[in-house]
PDB file of C-alpha atoms and ligand atoms in Angstrom:
ATOM      1  CA  UNK A   1     157.308 103.524  91.358  1.00  0.00           C
ATOM      2  CA  UNK A   2     155.919 101.779  88.083  1.00  0.00           C
ATOM      3  CA  UNK A   3     152.982  99.717  89.164  1.00  0.00           C
ATOM      4  CA  UNK A   4     152.103  96.486  87.788  1.00  0.00           C
ATOM      5  CA  UNK A   5     147.938  96.438  87.817  1.00  0.00           C
ATOM      6  CA  UNK A   6     146.299  93.054  88.383  1.00  0.00           C
ATOM      7  CA  UNK A   7     143.658  92.135  86.364  1.00  0.00           C
ATOM      8  CA  UNK A   8     141.059  93.341  88.696  1.00  0.00           C
ATOM      9  CA  UNK A   9     143.118  96.888  87.896  1.00  0.00           C
ATOM     10  CA  UNK A  10     143.927  95.917  84.148  1.00  0.00           C
ATOM     11  CA  UNK A  11     139.734  94.796  83.759  1.00  0.00           C
ATOM     12  CA  UNK A  12     138.475  98.333  85.174  1.00  0.00           C
ATOM     13  CA  UNK A  13     141.126 100.376  82.857  1.00  0.00           C
ATOM     14  CA  UNK A  14     139.776  98.102  79.775  1.00  0.00           C
ATOM     15  CA  UNK A  15     136.051 100.149  80.893  1.00  0.00           C
ATOM     16  CA  UNK A  16     137.291 103.907  81.118  1.00  0.00           C
ATOM     17  CA  UNK A  17     138.682 102.785  78.273  1.00  0.00           C
ATOM     18  CA  UNK A  18     135.962 101.855  76.483  1.00  0.00           C
ATOM     19  CA  UNK A  19     133.828 104.893  77.691  1.00  0.00           C
ATOM     20  CA  UNK A  20     136.901 106.544  76.228  1.00  0.00           C
ATOM     21  CA  UNK A  21     136.623 105.634  72.709  1.00  0.00           C
ATOM     22  CA  UNK A  22     133.587 105.907  72.462  1.00  0.00           C
ATOM     23  CA  UNK A  23     134.155 109.381  73.712  1.00  0.00           C
ATOM     24  CA  UNK A  24     136.029 110.455  70.038  1.00  0.00           C
ATOM     25  CA  UNK A  25     133.477 108.089  67.821  1.00  0.00           C
ATOM     26  CA  UNK A  26     130.398 110.669  69.656  1.00  0.00           C
ATOM     27  CA  UNK A  27     132.557 114.125  69.305  1.00  0.00           C
ATOM     28  CA  UNK A  28     134.368 113.221  65.591  1.00  0.00           C
ATOM     29  CA  UNK A  29     130.293 113.638  63.573  1.00  0.00           C
ATOM     30  CA  UNK A  30     131.065 117.409  65.451  1.00  0.00           C
ATOM     31  CA  UNK A  31     134.038 118.610  65.097  1.00  0.00           C
ATOM     32  CA  UNK A  32     132.877 120.835  62.286  1.00  0.00           C
ATOM     33  CA  UNK A  33     133.135 124.113  60.561  1.00  0.00           C
ATOM     34  CA  UNK A  34     131.447 126.407  63.290  1.00  0.00           C
ATOM     35  CA  UNK A  35     131.549 124.343  65.786  1.00  0.00           C
ATOM     36  CA  UNK A  36     133.666 126.538  69.346  1.00  0.00           C
ATOM     37  CA  UNK A  37     135.355 124.483  71.131  1.00  0.00           C
ATOM     38  CA  UNK A  38     133.422 124.936  73.771  1.00  0.00           C
ATOM     39  CA  UNK A  39     131.515 123.473  72.443  1.00  0.00           C
ATOM     40  CA  UNK A  40     133.554 120.455  71.934  1.00  0.00           C
ATOM     41  CA  UNK A  41     134.516 120.126  75.757  1.00  0.00           C
ATOM     42  CA  UNK A  42     129.888 120.547  77.083  1.00  0.00           C
ATOM     43  CA  UNK A  43     129.407 117.326  74.392  1.00  0.00           C
ATOM     44  CA  UNK A  44     132.933 115.507  75.268  1.00  0.00           C
ATOM     45  CA  UNK A  45     131.313 116.143  79.419  1.00  0.00           C
ATOM     46  CA  UNK A  46     127.923 115.420  78.867  1.00  0.00           C
ATOM     47  CA  UNK A  47     129.027 111.985  77.347  1.00  0.00           C
ATOM     48  CA  UNK A  48     131.539 111.280  79.403  1.00  0.00           C
ATOM     49  CA  UNK A  49     128.823 111.200  82.577  1.00  0.00           C
ATOM     50  CA  UNK A  50     125.895 109.476  81.084  1.00  0.00           C
ATOM     51  CA  UNK A  51     128.749 106.228  80.990  1.00  0.00           C
ATOM     52  CA  UNK A  52     128.214 107.071  84.881  1.00  0.00           C
ATOM     53  CA  UNK A  53     132.908 107.917  84.704  1.00  0.00           C
ATOM     54  CA  UNK A  54     135.004 111.300  84.745  1.00  0.00           C
ATOM     55  CA  UNK A  55     136.717 114.286  83.670  1.00  0.00           C
ATOM     56  CA  UNK A  56     139.852 113.586  83.956  1.00  0.00           C
ATOM     57  CA  UNK A  57     141.419 116.705  83.479  1.00  0.00           C
ATOM     58  CA  UNK A  58     139.350 118.749  84.720  1.00  0.00           C
ATOM     59  CA  UNK A  59     140.940 120.907  87.810  1.00  0.00           C
ATOM     60  CA  UNK A  60     143.984 118.766  87.460  1.00  0.00           C
ATOM     61  CA  UNK A  61     146.717 121.261  88.867  1.00  0.00           C
ATOM     62  CA  UNK A  62     144.033 123.396  88.178  1.00  0.00           C
ATOM     63  CA  UNK A  63     142.849 122.663  84.303  1.00  0.00           C
ATOM     64  CA  UNK A  64     140.295 124.578  83.611  1.00  0.00           C
ATOM     65  CA  UNK A  65     138.010 121.869  81.469  1.00  0.00           C
ATOM     66  CA  UNK A  66     137.124 119.136  81.088  1.00  0.00           C
ATOM     67  CA  UNK A  67     138.907 118.279  77.509  1.00  0.00           C
ATOM     68  CA  UNK A  68     141.891 119.893  76.489  1.00  0.00           C
ATOM     69  CA  UNK A  69     141.446 121.542  72.487  1.00  0.00           C
ATOM     70  CA  UNK A  70     144.369 122.274  70.442  1.00  0.00           C
ATOM     71  CA  UNK A  71     144.349 123.873  67.238  1.00  0.00           C
ATOM     72  CA  UNK A  72     146.836 124.562  64.607  1.00  0.00           C
ATOM     73  CA  UNK A  73     150.400 125.709  66.045  1.00  0.00           C
ATOM     74  CA  UNK A  74     148.522 124.889  68.951  1.00  0.00           C
ATOM     75  CA  UNK A  75     150.892 121.891  70.333  1.00  0.00           C
ATOM     76  CA  UNK A  76     148.381 120.326  73.653  1.00  0.00           C
ATOM     77  CA  UNK A  77     146.037 121.642  76.659  1.00  0.00           C
ATOM     78  CA  UNK A  78     144.465 124.461  74.963  1.00  0.00           C
ATOM     79  CA  UNK A  79     141.700 125.172  76.814  1.00  0.00           C
ATOM     80  CA  UNK A  80     138.649 124.872  75.377  1.00  0.00           C
ATOM     81  CA  UNK A  81     136.683 128.177  74.311  1.00  0.00           C
ATOM     82  CA  UNK A  82     133.509 130.788  73.430  1.00  0.00           C
ATOM     83  CA  UNK A  83     135.420 132.248  71.364  1.00  0.00           C
ATOM     84  CA  UNK A  84     137.100 129.291  69.862  1.00  0.00           C
ATOM     85  CA  UNK A  85     135.309 128.658  66.030  1.00  0.00           C
ATOM     86  CA  UNK A  86     136.937 125.937  64.145  1.00  0.00           C
ATOM     87  CA  UNK A  87     136.908 126.885  60.554  1.00  0.00           C
ATOM     88  CA  UNK A  88     137.714 124.650  57.609  1.00  0.00           C
ATOM     89  CA  UNK A  89     141.351 123.758  56.456  1.00  0.00           C
ATOM     90  CA  UNK A  90     141.685 123.893  61.017  1.00  0.00           C
ATOM     91  CA  UNK A  91     143.625 121.114  62.954  1.00  0.00           C
ATOM     92  CA  UNK A  92     142.214 120.719  66.093  1.00  0.00           C
ATOM     93  CA  UNK A  93     144.427 117.993  68.338  1.00  0.00           C
ATOM     94  CA  UNK A  94     141.619 116.653  71.958  1.00  0.00           C
ATOM     95  CA  UNK A  95     142.744 115.336  74.440  1.00  0.00           C
ATOM     96  CA  UNK A  96     140.679 113.708  77.146  1.00  0.00           C
ATOM     97  CA  UNK A  97     141.194 111.356  80.142  1.00  0.00           C
ATOM     98  CA  UNK A  98     138.242 109.549  81.431  1.00  0.00           C
ATOM     99  CA  UNK A  99     137.845 108.029  85.169  1.00  0.00           C
ATOM    100  CA  UNK A 100     136.048 105.586  85.448  1.00  0.00           C
ATOM    101  CA  UNK A 101     135.868 103.063  88.748  1.00  0.00           C
ATOM    102  CA  UNK A 102     139.037 104.142  90.264  1.00  0.00           C
ATOM    103  CA  UNK A 103     141.384 104.672  87.115  1.00  0.00           C
ATOM    104  CA  UNK A 104     142.136 107.240  84.596  1.00  0.00           C
ATOM    105  CA  UNK A 105     141.957 106.573  80.532  1.00  0.00           C
ATOM    106  CA  UNK A 106     144.424 108.911  78.123  1.00  0.00           C
ATOM    107  CA  UNK A 107     143.786 108.943  74.782  1.00  0.00           C
ATOM    108  CA  UNK A 108     144.447 112.218  71.822  1.00  0.00           C
ATOM    109  CA  UNK A 109     144.063 112.302  68.677  1.00  0.00           C
ATOM    110  CA  UNK A 110     143.720 115.773  65.907  1.00  0.00           C
ATOM    111  CA  UNK A 111     140.894 115.528  63.516  1.00  0.00           C
ATOM    112  CA  UNK A 112     140.935 116.912  60.519  1.00  0.00           C
ATOM    113  CA  UNK A 113     138.010 120.314  59.917  1.00  0.00           C
ATOM    114  CA  UNK A 114     136.217 120.097  56.796  1.00  0.00           C
ATOM    115  CA  UNK A 115     139.218 119.563  53.550  1.00  0.00           C
ATOM    116  CA  UNK A 116     143.194 120.708  54.462  1.00  0.00           C
ATOM    117  CA  UNK A 117     145.531 121.676  53.188  1.00  0.00           C
ATOM    118  CA  UNK A 118     148.222 118.149  51.943  1.00  0.00           C
ATOM    119  CA  UNK A 119     150.823 118.736  54.420  1.00  0.00           C
ATOM    120  CA  UNK A 120     148.881 119.380  57.167  1.00  0.00           C
ATOM    121  CA  UNK A 121     146.828 115.518  56.440  1.00  0.00           C
ATOM    122  CA  UNK A 122     151.312 114.485  56.150  1.00  0.00           C
ATOM    123  CA  UNK A 123     151.451 115.707  59.391  1.00  0.00           C
ATOM    124  CA  UNK A 124     148.247 113.625  61.038  1.00  0.00           C
ATOM    125  CA  UNK A 125     149.062 110.207  59.341  1.00  0.00           C
ATOM    126  CA  UNK A 126     152.030 110.461  59.983  1.00  0.00           C
ATOM    127  CA  UNK A 127     151.685 111.369  64.038  1.00  0.00           C
ATOM    128  CA  UNK A 128     149.354 108.926  64.132  1.00  0.00           C
ATOM    129  CA  UNK A 129     152.002 106.340  62.237  1.00  0.00           C
ATOM    130  CA  UNK A 130     154.199 107.567  64.557  1.00  0.00           C
ATOM    131  CA  UNK A 131     152.666 105.928  66.971  1.00  0.00           C
ATOM    132  CA  UNK A 132     152.260 101.997  66.124  1.00  0.00           C
ATOM    133  CA  UNK A 133     155.715 102.767  65.064  1.00  0.00           C
ATOM    134  CA  UNK A 134     156.538 103.055  68.628  1.00  0.00           C
ATOM    135  CA  UNK A 135     153.678 100.505  70.259  1.00  0.00           C
ATOM    136  CA  UNK A 136     155.785  97.307  68.427  1.00  0.00           C
ATOM    137  CA  UNK A 137     158.657  98.365  70.786  1.00  0.00           C
ATOM    138  CA  UNK A 138     156.226  98.423  73.870  1.00  0.00           C
ATOM    139  CA  UNK A 139     155.706  95.331  74.948  1.00  0.00           C
ATOM    140  CA  UNK A 140     157.875  92.542  77.292  1.00  0.00           C
ATOM    141  CA  UNK A 141     161.276  92.640  78.303  1.00  0.00           C
ATOM    142  CA  UNK A 142     162.552  95.693  76.720  1.00  0.00           C
ATOM    143  CA  UNK A 143     162.963  98.861  77.293  1.00  0.00           C
ATOM    144  CA  UNK A 144     160.729 102.760  77.364  1.00  0.00           C
ATOM    145  CA  UNK A 145     163.378 104.363  75.734  1.00  0.00           C
ATOM    146  CA  UNK A 146     162.745 101.369  72.794  1.00  0.00           C
ATOM    147  CA  UNK A 147     159.390 102.697  72.380  1.00  0.00           C
ATOM    148  CA  UNK A 148     160.065 106.308  71.944  1.00  0.00           C
ATOM    149  CA  UNK A 149     163.509 105.885  69.368  1.00  0.00           C
ATOM    150  CA  UNK A 150     161.313 104.201  66.399  1.00  0.00           C
ATOM    151  CA  UNK A 151     159.379 106.966  67.077  1.00  0.00           C
ATOM    152  CA  UNK A 152     161.410 109.973  66.587  1.00  0.00           C
ATOM    153  CA  UNK A 153     163.294 107.572  64.165  1.00  0.00           C
ATOM    154  CA  UNK A 154     160.164 107.717  61.780  1.00  0.00           C
ATOM    155  CA  UNK A 155     158.759 110.692  62.774  1.00  0.00           C
ATOM    156  CA  UNK A 156     162.077 112.705  61.663  1.00  0.00           C
ATOM    157  CA  UNK A 157     162.548 111.032  58.350  1.00  0.00           C
ATOM    158  CA  UNK A 158     159.189 112.295  57.168  1.00  0.00           C
ATOM    159  CA  UNK A 159     160.703 115.159  57.841  1.00  0.00           C
ATOM    160  CA  UNK A 160     159.331 116.581  60.465  1.00  0.00           C
ATOM    161  CA  UNK A 161     160.342 116.950  64.580  1.00  0.00           C
ATOM    162  CA  UNK A 162     159.071 115.733  68.124  1.00  0.00           C
ATOM    163  CA  UNK A 163     157.989 117.541  70.916  1.00  0.00           C
ATOM    164  CA  UNK A 164     161.001 116.356  73.896  1.00  0.00           C
ATOM    165  CA  UNK A 165     160.142 119.011  76.553  1.00  0.00           C
ATOM    166  CA  UNK A 166     156.116 116.682  76.906  1.00  0.00           C
ATOM    167  CA  UNK A 167     156.141 113.322  77.168  1.00  0.00           C
ATOM    168  CA  UNK A 168     153.933 110.107  78.031  1.00  0.00           C
ATOM    169  CA  UNK A 169     153.914 108.827  81.320  1.00  0.00           C
ATOM    170  CA  UNK A 170     152.700 105.369  83.151  1.00  0.00           C
ATOM    171  CA  UNK A 171     148.520 105.357  83.560  1.00  0.00           C
ATOM    172  CA  UNK A 172     146.233 103.925  86.563  1.00  0.00           C
ATOM    173  CA  UNK A 173     144.861 104.948  89.271  1.00  0.00           C
ATOM    174  CA  UNK A 174     146.306 108.431  89.437  1.00  0.00           C
ATOM    175  CA  UNK A 175     146.715 110.353  85.371  1.00  0.00           C
ATOM    176  CA  UNK A 176     150.476 110.312  85.551  1.00  0.00           C
ATOM    177  CA  UNK A 177     152.501 107.910  86.756  1.00  0.00           C
ATOM    178  CA  UNK A 178     155.762 106.543  86.304  1.00  0.00           C
ATOM    179  CA  UNK A 179     157.569 106.613  83.794  1.00  0.00           C
ATOM    180  CA  UNK A 180     157.712 108.451  81.679  1.00  0.00           C
ATOM    181  CA  UNK A 181     158.244 107.765  77.642  1.00  0.00           C
ATOM    182  CA  UNK A 182     159.619 110.611  75.749  1.00  0.00           C
ATOM    183  CA  UNK A 183     158.996 109.977  71.683  1.00  0.00           C
ATOM    184  CA  UNK A 184     162.883 110.637  71.428  1.00  0.00           C
ATOM    185  CA  UNK A 185     166.268 108.975  73.324  1.00  0.00           C
ATOM    186  CA  UNK A 186     168.551 106.329  72.543  1.00  0.00           C
ATOM    187  CA  UNK A 187     167.125 102.139  72.185  1.00  0.00           C
ATOM    188  CA  UNK A 188     168.219 100.447  75.874  1.00  0.00           C
ATOM    189  CA  UNK A 189     167.733 102.291  77.482  1.00  0.00           C
ATOM    190  CA  UNK A 190     165.233 103.730  80.160  1.00  0.00           C
ATOM    191  CA  UNK A 191     163.235 100.604  82.414  1.00  0.00           C
ATOM    192  CA  UNK A 192     162.194  97.817  81.707  1.00  0.00           C
ATOM    193  CA  UNK A 193     159.197  96.577  80.264  1.00  0.00           C
ATOM    194  CA  UNK A 194     156.336  94.176  81.862  1.00  0.00           C
ATOM    195  CA  UNK A 195     153.314  92.663  82.129  1.00  0.00           C
ATOM    196  CA  UNK A 196     151.108  94.584  82.962  1.00  0.00           C
ATOM    197  CA  UNK A 197     152.634  98.197  82.675  1.00  0.00           C
ATOM    198  CA  UNK A 198     150.148 101.253  81.626  1.00  0.00           C
ATOM    199  CA  UNK A 199     151.139 103.145  79.180  1.00  0.00           C
ATOM    200  CA  UNK A 200     150.640 106.283  77.397  1.00  0.00           C
ATOM    201  CA  UNK A 201     152.482 106.606  74.311  1.00  0.00           C
ATOM    202  CA  UNK A 202     151.964 110.044  72.641  1.00  0.00           C
ATOM    203  CA  UNK A 203     153.589 111.443  70.248  1.00  0.00           C
ATOM    204  CA  UNK A 204     153.493 115.285  69.404  1.00  0.00           C
ATOM    205  CA  UNK A 205     155.156 116.332  66.362  1.00  0.00           C
ATOM    206  CA  UNK A 206     155.781 119.610  64.604  1.00  0.00           C
ATOM    207  CA  UNK A 207     156.192 120.945  61.207  1.00  0.00           C
ATOM    208  CA  UNK A 208     158.505 122.851  61.591  1.00  0.00           C
ATOM    209  CA  UNK A 209     161.011 123.164  65.260  1.00  0.00           C
ATOM    210  CA  UNK A 210     160.288 121.184  68.319  1.00  0.00           C
ATOM    211  CA  UNK A 211     160.377 124.349  70.184  1.00  0.00           C
ATOM    212  CA  UNK A 212     157.821 125.359  71.455  1.00  0.00           C
ATOM    213  CA  UNK A 213     156.314 128.641  74.441  1.00  0.00           C
ATOM    214  CA  UNK A 214     152.948 128.232  76.578  1.00  0.00           C
ATOM    215  CA  UNK A 215     151.077 131.467  76.671  1.00  0.00           C
ATOM    216  CA  UNK A 216     150.268 133.738  79.080  1.00  0.00           C
ATOM    217  CA  UNK A 217     146.711 130.986  80.417  1.00  0.00           C
ATOM    218  CA  UNK A 218     149.149 129.193  81.633  1.00  0.00           C
ATOM    219  CA  UNK A 219     148.633 125.949  79.666  1.00  0.00           C
ATOM    220  CA  UNK A 220     148.355 126.231  76.321  1.00  0.00           C
ATOM    221  CA  UNK A 221     151.667 124.785  74.294  1.00  0.00           C
ATOM    222  CA  UNK A 222     152.608 126.230  71.152  1.00  0.00           C
ATOM    223  CA  UNK A 223     155.159 125.839  68.963  1.00  0.00           C
ATOM    224  CA  UNK A 224     157.233 128.136  68.914  1.00  0.00           C
ATOM    225  CA  UNK A 225     157.764 128.539  65.205  1.00  0.00           C
ATOM    226  CA  UNK A 226     153.983 128.950  65.116  1.00  0.00           C
ATOM    227  CA  UNK A 227     154.101 125.746  62.574  1.00  0.00           C
ATOM    228  CA  UNK A 228     151.469 122.707  62.922  1.00  0.00           C
ATOM    229  CA  UNK A 229     151.303 120.368  65.677  1.00  0.00           C
ATOM    230  CA  UNK A 230     149.406 117.021  66.034  1.00  0.00           C
ATOM    231  CA  UNK A 231     148.977 114.619  68.912  1.00  0.00           C
ATOM    232  CA  UNK A 232     148.377 110.814  68.837  1.00  0.00           C
ATOM    233  CA  UNK A 233     147.950 109.398  72.100  1.00  0.00           C
ATOM    234  CA  UNK A 234     146.338 105.728  73.564  1.00  0.00           C
ATOM    235  CA  UNK A 235     146.287 104.130  76.751  1.00  0.00           C
ATOM    236  CA  UNK A 236     147.479 100.277  76.173  1.00  0.00           C
ATOM    237  CA  UNK A 237     148.584  97.027  78.472  1.00  0.00           C
ATOM    238  CA  UNK A 238     152.159  96.117  78.492  1.00  0.00           C
ATOM    239  CA  UNK A 239     152.095  91.969  77.382  1.00  0.00           C
ATOM    240  CA  UNK A 240     154.798  89.072  76.341  1.00  0.00           C
ATOM    241  CA  UNK A 241     153.578  90.134  72.967  1.00  0.00           C
ATOM    242  CA  UNK A 242     152.355  93.238  71.275  1.00  0.00           C
ATOM    243  CA  UNK A 243     150.421  95.382  73.729  1.00  0.00           C
ATOM    244  CA  UNK A 244     146.920  95.743  74.128  1.00  0.00           C
ATOM    245  CA  UNK A 245     145.517  98.992  73.072  1.00  0.00           C
ATOM    246  CA  UNK A 246     143.472  99.956  76.141  1.00  0.00           C
ATOM    247  CA  UNK A 247     141.850 102.983  74.300  1.00  0.00           C
ATOM    248  CA  UNK A 248     140.008 101.764  71.575  1.00  0.00           C
ATOM    249  CA  UNK A 249     135.922 100.582  70.711  1.00  0.00           C
TER     250      UNK A 249
HETATM  251  N1  LIG B   1     146.444 114.450  77.917  1.00  0.00           N
HETATM  252  C1  LIG B   1     147.254 115.055  79.339  1.00  0.00           C
HETATM  253  C2  LIG B   1     148.661 114.223  79.280  1.00  0.00           C
HETATM  254  O1  LIG B   1     148.515 113.357  78.590  1.00  0.00           O
HETATM  255  C3  LIG B   1     147.663 115.971  80.490  1.00  0.00           C
HETATM  256  C4  LIG B   1     146.281 117.273  80.594  1.00  0.00           C
HETATM  257  S1  LIG B   1     146.738 117.500  81.994  1.00  0.00           S
HETATM  258  C5  LIG B   1     145.387 118.926  81.956  1.00  0.00           C
HETATM  259  O2  LIG B   1     149.119 113.841  80.905  1.00  0.00           O
HETATM  260  F1  LIG B   1     145.594 119.142  82.878  1.00  0.00           F
HETATM  261  F2  LIG B   1     145.959 119.456  80.504  1.00  0.00           F
HETATM  262  F3  LIG B   1     144.346 118.652  81.919  1.00  0.00           F
HETATM  263 CO1  LIG B   2     149.126 111.486  78.737  1.00  0.00          CO
END
């Protein structure tokens, strides 16, 4: 069942989204060669707590950290660690959820660590742009797969691939609600979008094959061919016209 949020619920989600956007702004300056992903986890969780909110991912299905930090060939759900120190030329995807006044916001983006290769720059740029291609279709009257079809077309035109086995989702009082929001598919299929639906649209884009594996830690998803992957996600509100991004400042 896809929930339609009331104006009161939407206000709470806007607040959760604003805190998350500010968290990314706060973290951005710290994403430099030499920092560990455990330090980023600590910075994020302290900032979120200071804003009277909590981290949605902490202990979600037993997840052992506050945020996800996925480096280079890691696609999503990388676990922050003192042993993972970022180096010049790495890319790191940070995925964060904020829980505030009973509602979640969910957002991710991929950062460059120092100077990165032109190919890695292109991957990050195309991933972000593919989100906005999908967003164009995210309005009342369209269907869920219209979003993913646009994402997929744009990504593949640029020579990259979209991950199939992980998808976006509804978000609200639960972190993951209906519907699933794939980043691929046939336009015109899936549930009809209605004003008041809140969705996390989150393309995961690989340089090479779309196939992925999960490491023995049970969480970290990596590309099957070891090539780079990037992630870009916002929580959005469906409206009659253009959607509203809830996880931006
Ligand atoms: N942000 C992820 C998503 O969009 C959720 C991470 S769940 C965790 O679905 F358990 F890994 F934290
Ligand atoms: Co998500």
